[in-house]
Tab-separated table of C-alpha atoms and ligand atoms in Angstrom:
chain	number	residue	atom	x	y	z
S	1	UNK	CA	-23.814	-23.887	-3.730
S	2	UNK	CA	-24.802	-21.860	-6.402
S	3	UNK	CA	-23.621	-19.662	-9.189
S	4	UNK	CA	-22.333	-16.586	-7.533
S	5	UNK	CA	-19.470	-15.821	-6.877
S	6	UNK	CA	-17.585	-16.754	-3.367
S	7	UNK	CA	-15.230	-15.154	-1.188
S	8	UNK	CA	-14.301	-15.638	2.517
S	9	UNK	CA	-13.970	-12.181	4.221
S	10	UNK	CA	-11.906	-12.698	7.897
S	11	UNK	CA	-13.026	-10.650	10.604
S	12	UNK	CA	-16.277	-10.344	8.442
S	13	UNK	CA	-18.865	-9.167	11.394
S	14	UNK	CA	-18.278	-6.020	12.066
S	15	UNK	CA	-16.257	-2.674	11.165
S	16	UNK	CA	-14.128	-2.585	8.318
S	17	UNK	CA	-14.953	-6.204	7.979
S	18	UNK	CA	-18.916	-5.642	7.859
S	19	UNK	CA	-18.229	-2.756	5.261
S	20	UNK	CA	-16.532	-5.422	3.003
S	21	UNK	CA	-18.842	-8.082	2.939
S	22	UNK	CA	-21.924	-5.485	2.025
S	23	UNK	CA	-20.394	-4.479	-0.640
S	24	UNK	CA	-19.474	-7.759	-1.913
S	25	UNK	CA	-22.901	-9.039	-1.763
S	26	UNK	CA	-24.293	-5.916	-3.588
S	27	UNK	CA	-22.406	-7.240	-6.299
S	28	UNK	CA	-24.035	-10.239	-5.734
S	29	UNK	CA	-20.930	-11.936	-3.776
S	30	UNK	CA	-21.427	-15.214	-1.518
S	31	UNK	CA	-19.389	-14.256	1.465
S	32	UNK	CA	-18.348	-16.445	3.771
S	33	UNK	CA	-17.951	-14.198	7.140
S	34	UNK	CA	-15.213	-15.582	9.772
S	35	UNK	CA	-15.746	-13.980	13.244
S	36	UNK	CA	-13.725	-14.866	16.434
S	37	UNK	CA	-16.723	-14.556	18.998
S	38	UNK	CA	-19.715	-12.136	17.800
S	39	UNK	CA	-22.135	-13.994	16.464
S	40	UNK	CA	-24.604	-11.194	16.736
S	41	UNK	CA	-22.755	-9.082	14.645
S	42	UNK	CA	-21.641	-11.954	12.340
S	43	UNK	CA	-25.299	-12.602	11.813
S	44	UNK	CA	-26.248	-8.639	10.994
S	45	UNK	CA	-24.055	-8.569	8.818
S	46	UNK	CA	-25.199	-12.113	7.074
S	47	UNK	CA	-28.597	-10.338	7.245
S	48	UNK	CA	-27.419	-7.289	5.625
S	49	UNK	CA	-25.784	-9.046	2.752
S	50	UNK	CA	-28.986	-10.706	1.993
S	51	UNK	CA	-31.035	-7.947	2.072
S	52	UNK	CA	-27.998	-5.844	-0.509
S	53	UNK	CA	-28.698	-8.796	-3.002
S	54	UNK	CA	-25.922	-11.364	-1.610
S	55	UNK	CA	-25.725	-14.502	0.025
S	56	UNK	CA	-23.977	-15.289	3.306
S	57	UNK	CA	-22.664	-18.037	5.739
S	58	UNK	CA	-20.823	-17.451	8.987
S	59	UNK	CA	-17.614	-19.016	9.237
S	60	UNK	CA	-16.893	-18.800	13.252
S	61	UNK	CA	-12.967	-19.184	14.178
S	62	UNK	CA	-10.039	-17.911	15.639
S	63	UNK	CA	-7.872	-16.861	12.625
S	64	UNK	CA	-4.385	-17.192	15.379
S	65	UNK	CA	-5.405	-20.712	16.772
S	66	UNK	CA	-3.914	-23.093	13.934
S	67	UNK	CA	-6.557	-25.837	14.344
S	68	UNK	CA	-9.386	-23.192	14.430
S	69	UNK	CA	-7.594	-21.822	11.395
S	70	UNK	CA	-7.900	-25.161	9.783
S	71	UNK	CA	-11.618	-25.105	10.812
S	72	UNK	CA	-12.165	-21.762	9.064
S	73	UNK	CA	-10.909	-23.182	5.469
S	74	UNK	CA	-12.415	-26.496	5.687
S	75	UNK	CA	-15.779	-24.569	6.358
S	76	UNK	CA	-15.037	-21.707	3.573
S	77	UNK	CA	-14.507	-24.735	1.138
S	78	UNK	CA	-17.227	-26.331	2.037
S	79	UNK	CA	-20.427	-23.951	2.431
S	80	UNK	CA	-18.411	-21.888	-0.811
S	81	UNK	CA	-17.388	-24.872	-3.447
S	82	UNK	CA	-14.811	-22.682	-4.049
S	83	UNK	CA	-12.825	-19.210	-4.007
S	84	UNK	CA	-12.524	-16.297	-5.864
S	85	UNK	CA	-11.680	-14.393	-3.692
S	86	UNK	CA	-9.588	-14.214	0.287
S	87	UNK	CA	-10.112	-10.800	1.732
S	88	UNK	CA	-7.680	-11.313	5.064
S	89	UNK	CA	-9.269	-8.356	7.122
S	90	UNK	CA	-9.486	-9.935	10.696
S	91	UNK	CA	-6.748	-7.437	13.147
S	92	UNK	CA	-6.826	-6.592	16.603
S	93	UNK	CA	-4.598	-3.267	18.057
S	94	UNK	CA	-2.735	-3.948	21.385
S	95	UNK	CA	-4.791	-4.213	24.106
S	96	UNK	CA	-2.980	-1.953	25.987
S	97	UNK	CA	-1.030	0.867	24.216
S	98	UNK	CA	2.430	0.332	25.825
S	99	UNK	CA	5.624	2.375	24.708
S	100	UNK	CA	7.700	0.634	22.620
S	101	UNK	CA	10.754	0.126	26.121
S	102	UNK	CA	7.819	-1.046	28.028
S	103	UNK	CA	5.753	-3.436	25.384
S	104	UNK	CA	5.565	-6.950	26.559
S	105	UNK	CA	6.296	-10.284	24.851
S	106	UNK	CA	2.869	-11.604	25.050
S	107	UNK	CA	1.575	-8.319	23.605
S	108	UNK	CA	4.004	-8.873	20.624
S	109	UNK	CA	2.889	-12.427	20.046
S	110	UNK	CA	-0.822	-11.895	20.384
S	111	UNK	CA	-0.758	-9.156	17.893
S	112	UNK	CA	1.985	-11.058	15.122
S	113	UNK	CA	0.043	-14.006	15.832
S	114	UNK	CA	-3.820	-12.430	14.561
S	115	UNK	CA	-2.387	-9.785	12.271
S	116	UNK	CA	0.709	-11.515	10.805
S	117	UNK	CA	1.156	-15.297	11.181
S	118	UNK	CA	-2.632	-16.003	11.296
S	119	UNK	CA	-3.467	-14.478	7.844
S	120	UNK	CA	-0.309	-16.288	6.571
S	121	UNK	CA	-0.700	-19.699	7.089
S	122	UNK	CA	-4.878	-18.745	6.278
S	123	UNK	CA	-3.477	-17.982	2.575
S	124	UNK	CA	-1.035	-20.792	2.583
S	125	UNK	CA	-4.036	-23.100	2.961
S	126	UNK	CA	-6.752	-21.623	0.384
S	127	UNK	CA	-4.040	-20.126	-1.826
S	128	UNK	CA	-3.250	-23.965	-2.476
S	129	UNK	CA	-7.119	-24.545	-3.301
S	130	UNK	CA	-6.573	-21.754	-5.903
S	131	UNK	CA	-3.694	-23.000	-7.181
S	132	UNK	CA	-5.138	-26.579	-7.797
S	133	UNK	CA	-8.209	-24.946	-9.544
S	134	UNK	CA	-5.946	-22.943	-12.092
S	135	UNK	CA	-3.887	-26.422	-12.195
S	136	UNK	CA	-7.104	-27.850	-13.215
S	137	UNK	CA	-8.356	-25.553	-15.895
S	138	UNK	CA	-10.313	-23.327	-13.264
S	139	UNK	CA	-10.033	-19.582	-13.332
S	140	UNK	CA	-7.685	-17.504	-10.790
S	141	UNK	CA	-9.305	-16.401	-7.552
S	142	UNK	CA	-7.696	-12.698	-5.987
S	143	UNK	CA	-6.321	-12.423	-2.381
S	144	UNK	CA	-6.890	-8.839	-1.049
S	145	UNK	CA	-4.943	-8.079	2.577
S	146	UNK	CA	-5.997	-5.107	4.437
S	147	UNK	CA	-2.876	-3.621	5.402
S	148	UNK	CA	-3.095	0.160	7.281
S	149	UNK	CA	-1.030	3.292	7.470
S	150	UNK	CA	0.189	2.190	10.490
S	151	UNK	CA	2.557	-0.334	7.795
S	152	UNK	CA	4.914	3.282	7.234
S	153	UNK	CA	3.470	5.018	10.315
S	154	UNK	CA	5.541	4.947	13.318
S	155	UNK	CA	3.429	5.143	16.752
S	156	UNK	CA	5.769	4.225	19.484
S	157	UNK	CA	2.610	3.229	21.386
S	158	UNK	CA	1.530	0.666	19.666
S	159	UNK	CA	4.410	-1.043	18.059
S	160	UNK	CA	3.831	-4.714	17.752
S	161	UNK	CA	0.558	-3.332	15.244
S	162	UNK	CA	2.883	-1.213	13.313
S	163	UNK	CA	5.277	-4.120	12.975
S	164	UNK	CA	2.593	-6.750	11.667
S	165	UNK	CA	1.382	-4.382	9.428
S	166	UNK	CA	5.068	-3.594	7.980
S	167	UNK	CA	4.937	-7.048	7.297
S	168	UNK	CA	1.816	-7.681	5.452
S	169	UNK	CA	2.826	-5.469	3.185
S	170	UNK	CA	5.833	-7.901	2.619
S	171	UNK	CA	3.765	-10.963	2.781
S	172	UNK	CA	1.481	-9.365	-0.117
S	173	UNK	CA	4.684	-8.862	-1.712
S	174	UNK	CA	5.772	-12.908	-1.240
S	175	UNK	CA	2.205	-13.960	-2.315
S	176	UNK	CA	2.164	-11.765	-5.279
S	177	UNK	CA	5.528	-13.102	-6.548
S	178	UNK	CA	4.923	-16.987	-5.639
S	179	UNK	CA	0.596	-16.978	-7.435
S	180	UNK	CA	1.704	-14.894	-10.071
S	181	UNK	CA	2.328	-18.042	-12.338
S	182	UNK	CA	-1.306	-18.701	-12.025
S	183	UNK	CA	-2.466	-15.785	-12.485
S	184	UNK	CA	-3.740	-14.934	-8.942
S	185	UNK	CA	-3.581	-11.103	-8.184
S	186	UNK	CA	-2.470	-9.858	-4.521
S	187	UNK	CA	-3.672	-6.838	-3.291
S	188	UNK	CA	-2.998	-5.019	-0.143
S	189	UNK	CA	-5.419	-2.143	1.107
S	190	UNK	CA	-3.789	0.217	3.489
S	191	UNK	CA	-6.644	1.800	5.260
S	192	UNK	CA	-6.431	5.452	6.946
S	193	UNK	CA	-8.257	6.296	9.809
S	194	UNK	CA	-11.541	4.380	9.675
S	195	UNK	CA	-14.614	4.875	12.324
S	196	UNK	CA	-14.680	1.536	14.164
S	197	UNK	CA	-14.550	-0.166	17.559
S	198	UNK	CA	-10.743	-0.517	17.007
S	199	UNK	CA	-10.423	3.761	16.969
S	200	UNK	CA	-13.825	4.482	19.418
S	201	UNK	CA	-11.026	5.112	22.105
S	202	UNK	CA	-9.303	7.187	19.769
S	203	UNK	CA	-11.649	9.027	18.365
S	204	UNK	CA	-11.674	12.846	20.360
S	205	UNK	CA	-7.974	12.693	19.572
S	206	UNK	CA	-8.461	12.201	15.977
S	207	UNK	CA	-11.199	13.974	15.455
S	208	UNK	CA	-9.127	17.274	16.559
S	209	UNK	CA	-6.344	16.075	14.423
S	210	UNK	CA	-8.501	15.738	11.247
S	211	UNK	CA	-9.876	19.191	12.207
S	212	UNK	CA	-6.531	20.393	12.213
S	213	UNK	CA	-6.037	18.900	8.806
S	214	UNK	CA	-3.730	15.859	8.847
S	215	UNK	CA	-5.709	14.437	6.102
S	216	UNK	CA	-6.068	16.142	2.648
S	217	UNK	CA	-9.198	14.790	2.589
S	218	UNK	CA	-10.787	16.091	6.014
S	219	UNK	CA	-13.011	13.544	7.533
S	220	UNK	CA	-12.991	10.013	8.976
S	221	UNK	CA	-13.275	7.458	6.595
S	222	UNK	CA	-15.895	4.654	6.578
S	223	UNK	CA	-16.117	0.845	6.345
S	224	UNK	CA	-17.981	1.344	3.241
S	225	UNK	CA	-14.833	3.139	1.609
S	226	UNK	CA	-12.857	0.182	1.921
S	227	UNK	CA	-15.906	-2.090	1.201
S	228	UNK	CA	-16.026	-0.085	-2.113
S	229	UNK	CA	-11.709	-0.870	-3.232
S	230	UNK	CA	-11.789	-4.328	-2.434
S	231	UNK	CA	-15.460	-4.385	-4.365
S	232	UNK	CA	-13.620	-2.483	-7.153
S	233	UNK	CA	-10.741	-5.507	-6.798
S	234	UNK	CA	-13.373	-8.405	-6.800
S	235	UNK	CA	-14.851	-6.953	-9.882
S	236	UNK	CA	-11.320	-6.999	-11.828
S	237	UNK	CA	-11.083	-3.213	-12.022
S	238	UNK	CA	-6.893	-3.850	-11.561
S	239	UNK	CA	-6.022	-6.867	-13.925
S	240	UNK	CA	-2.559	-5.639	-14.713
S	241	UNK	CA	-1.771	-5.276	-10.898
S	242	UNK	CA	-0.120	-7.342	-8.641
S	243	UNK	CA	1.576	-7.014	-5.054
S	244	UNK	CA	-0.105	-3.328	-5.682
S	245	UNK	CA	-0.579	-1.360	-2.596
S	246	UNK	CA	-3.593	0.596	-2.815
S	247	UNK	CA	-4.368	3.838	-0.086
S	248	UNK	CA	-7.727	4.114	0.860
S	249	UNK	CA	-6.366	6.678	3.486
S	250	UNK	CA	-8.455	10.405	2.331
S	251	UNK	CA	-4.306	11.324	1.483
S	252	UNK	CA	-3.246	10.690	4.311
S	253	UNK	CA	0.221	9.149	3.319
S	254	UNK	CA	1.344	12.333	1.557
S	255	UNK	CA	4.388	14.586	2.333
S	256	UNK	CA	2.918	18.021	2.635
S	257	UNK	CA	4.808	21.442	2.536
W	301	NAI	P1	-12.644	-4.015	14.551
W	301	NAI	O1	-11.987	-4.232	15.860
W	301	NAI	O2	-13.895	-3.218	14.486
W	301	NAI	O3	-12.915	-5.418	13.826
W	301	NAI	C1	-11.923	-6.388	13.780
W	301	NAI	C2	-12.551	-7.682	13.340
W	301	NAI	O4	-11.554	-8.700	13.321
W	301	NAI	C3	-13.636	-8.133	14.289
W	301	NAI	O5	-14.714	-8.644	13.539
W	301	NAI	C4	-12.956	-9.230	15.096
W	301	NAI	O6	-13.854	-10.205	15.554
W	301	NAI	C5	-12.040	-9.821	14.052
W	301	NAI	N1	-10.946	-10.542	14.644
W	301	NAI	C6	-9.997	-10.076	15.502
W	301	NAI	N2	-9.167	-11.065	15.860
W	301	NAI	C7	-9.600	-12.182	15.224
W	301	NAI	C8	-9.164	-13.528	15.194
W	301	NAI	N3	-8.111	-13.917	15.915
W	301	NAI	N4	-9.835	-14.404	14.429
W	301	NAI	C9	-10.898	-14.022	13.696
W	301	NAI	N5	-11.381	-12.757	13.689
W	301	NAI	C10	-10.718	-11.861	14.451
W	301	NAI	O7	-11.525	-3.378	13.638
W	301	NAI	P2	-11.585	-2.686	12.211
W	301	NAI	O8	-11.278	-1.265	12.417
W	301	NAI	O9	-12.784	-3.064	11.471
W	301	NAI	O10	-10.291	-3.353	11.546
W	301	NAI	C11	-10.347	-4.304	10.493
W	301	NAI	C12	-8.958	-4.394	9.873
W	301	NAI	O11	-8.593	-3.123	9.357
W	301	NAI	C13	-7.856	-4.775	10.863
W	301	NAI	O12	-6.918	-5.625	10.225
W	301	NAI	C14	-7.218	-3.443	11.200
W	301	NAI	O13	-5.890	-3.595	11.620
W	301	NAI	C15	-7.332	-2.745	9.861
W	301	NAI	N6	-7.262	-1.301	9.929
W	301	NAI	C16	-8.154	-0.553	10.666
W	301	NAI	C17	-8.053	0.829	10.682
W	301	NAI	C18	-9.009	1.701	11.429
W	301	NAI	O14	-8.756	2.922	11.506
W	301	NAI	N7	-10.092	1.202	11.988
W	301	NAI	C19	-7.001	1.517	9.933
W	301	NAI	C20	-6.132	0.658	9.188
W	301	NAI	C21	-6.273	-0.699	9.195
C-alpha cells in the first residue's frame, strides 16, 4: 500500500479501459485493472501505467458472475487499502447484431447482465466501503460509469446495448441521489464513437459516416479522450457535480439544421 491514490478501473486491459487507467497513473493513480480473460493485455497495460508514473495490480474477474464479482472487490480492497475512486468501464456489444423482432433472450441477459446488473451490484459492494470511510472520518471516493451515445441512440440492431446503457444513465442517477449525503460524486461518461475492438467491425461504416460529417467534430475519438474526462473527474475538476452526464462524443449528440 502506499500513498497514492487508488482506483479500480473494470474492463481495465484494453480499449477504452486501457486509455483510462494510463491516464490515471500519469497522475500518479494506483489502478487496480479488472479484466475478464486477457491477461496479456491486462499486463500491458499494468506495464504502461508504470512506465506513465503509476502503479498497477490486475484484478482478474468476471464483472456478471456474482461470486467472481465478489472476488473482484475483495481483491480491489485488498491490493488498494482503499478507494477513491470506481471507474465501471467493463461492456461488451451483442455478439451478434440481431434486429430488435429477432433478438434473443440470452442475448438480452448476457448484455444486462455485464453492462447493467454487473456494474450495479459492483457499486453496491465498494460504494458501501466508501460509505463506511466517510462514516469514519475518511474522505469521499468518486464513482465514474462509462455510459455511451448508444444511452439516447436508437440502433434497432443492437438493442439489448442500447437498453443497458439507457439504464446506466439511471443507475448514475440512483447512485448520485443515495452517496450524495456523503459526499460521493457520480459521474457518467457517455462516449461517442471510440476506435476499439468493440467498433473494428464497424469501422469502414463509420469511417464513411464521419467523412460525411455526423460528428461536428470529424474524426474517431480515442481511448485517451475518455482517459483524459475521467482523469479530469479523479482530479476534482467537477466538485459541484453530481449524477452529471458528461459527452465525450466530438458533438455528436447535437441536433443539427
Ligand atoms: P472493448 O471490447 O475494447 O473492451 C471492453 C473491456 O471490457 C475489455 O477489457 C473486456 O475484457 C472487458 N469486459 C467485458 N466483459 C467483462 C466482464 N464480464 N467482466 C470483466 N470485464 C469485462 O470495448 P471498449 O470500446 O473499450 O468499451 C469500453 C466501454 O465503453 C464499454 O462499456 C462500452 O460499452 C463503452 N463504449 C464504447 C464505445 C466505443 O465506440 N468503443 C462507445 C460508447 C461506449
Amino acid at each position: 500500500m502506499s500513498n497514492r491514490r487508488q482506483a479500480l478501473v473494470t474492463g481495465g486491459g484494453r480499449g477504452i479501459g486501457r486509455g483510462i487507467v494510463l491516464a490515471l497513473a500519469a497522475e500518479g493513480w494506483h489502478v487496480a485493472i479488472n479484466f475478464r480473460s486477457n491477461r496479456e493485455a491486462a499486463e500491458e497495460a499494468a506495464a504502461g501505467a508504470r512506465d506513465a508514473g503509476g502503479e498497477a495490480t490486475l484484478v482478474p474477474g468476471n464483472i456478471a458472475d456474482p461470486a467472481s464479482r465478489a472476488e473482484v472487490a475483495a481483491a480491489t480492497l485488498d491490493a488498494c487499502g482503499t478507494l477513491d475512486l470506481l471507474v465501471n468501464n467493463a461492456g461488451m456489444a451483442p455478439r451478434q447484431r440481431m434486429d430488435l423482432l429477432e433478438m434473443g433472450e440470452a442475448s438480452y441477459d448476457e448484455v444486462m447482465d455485464v453492462n447493467l446488473k454487473g456494474p450495479l451490484f459492483l457499486t453496491q459492494t465498494l460504494a458501501r466501503h466508501m460509505v463506511d470511510r466517510v462514516d469514519s472520518g475518511g474522505s469521499p471516493g468518486q464513482i465514474v460509469n462509462i455510459g455511451s451515445i448508444s444511452g439516447f441512440t436508437s440502433s434497432t440492431n443492437r438493442s439489448e446495448y442500447c437498453i443497458s446503457k439507457a439504464g446506466m444513465t439511471m443507475m448514475t442517477a440512483l447512485l448520485a441521489d443515495c452517496l450524495s449525503p456523503w459526499g460521493i460524486n457520480v459521474y457518467e461518461i457517455q462516449p461517442g464513437m471510440i476506435e476499439t475492438d468493440m467498433t473494428r467491425g464497424v469501422k469502414a461504416r463509420y469511417d464513411a459516416l464521419i467523412d460525411d460529417g455526423l460528428t461536428p467534430i470529424p474524426r474517431w475519438g480515442q481511448p485517451e479522450d475518455i482517459g483524459k474526462a475521467v482523469a479530469a473527474i479523479a482530479g476534482g475538476a467537477l466538485p459541484f457535480s453530481t449524477g452529471e452526464v458528461i459527452r465525450v462524443d466530438g458533438g455528436f449528440h447535437m441536433h443539427r439544421l
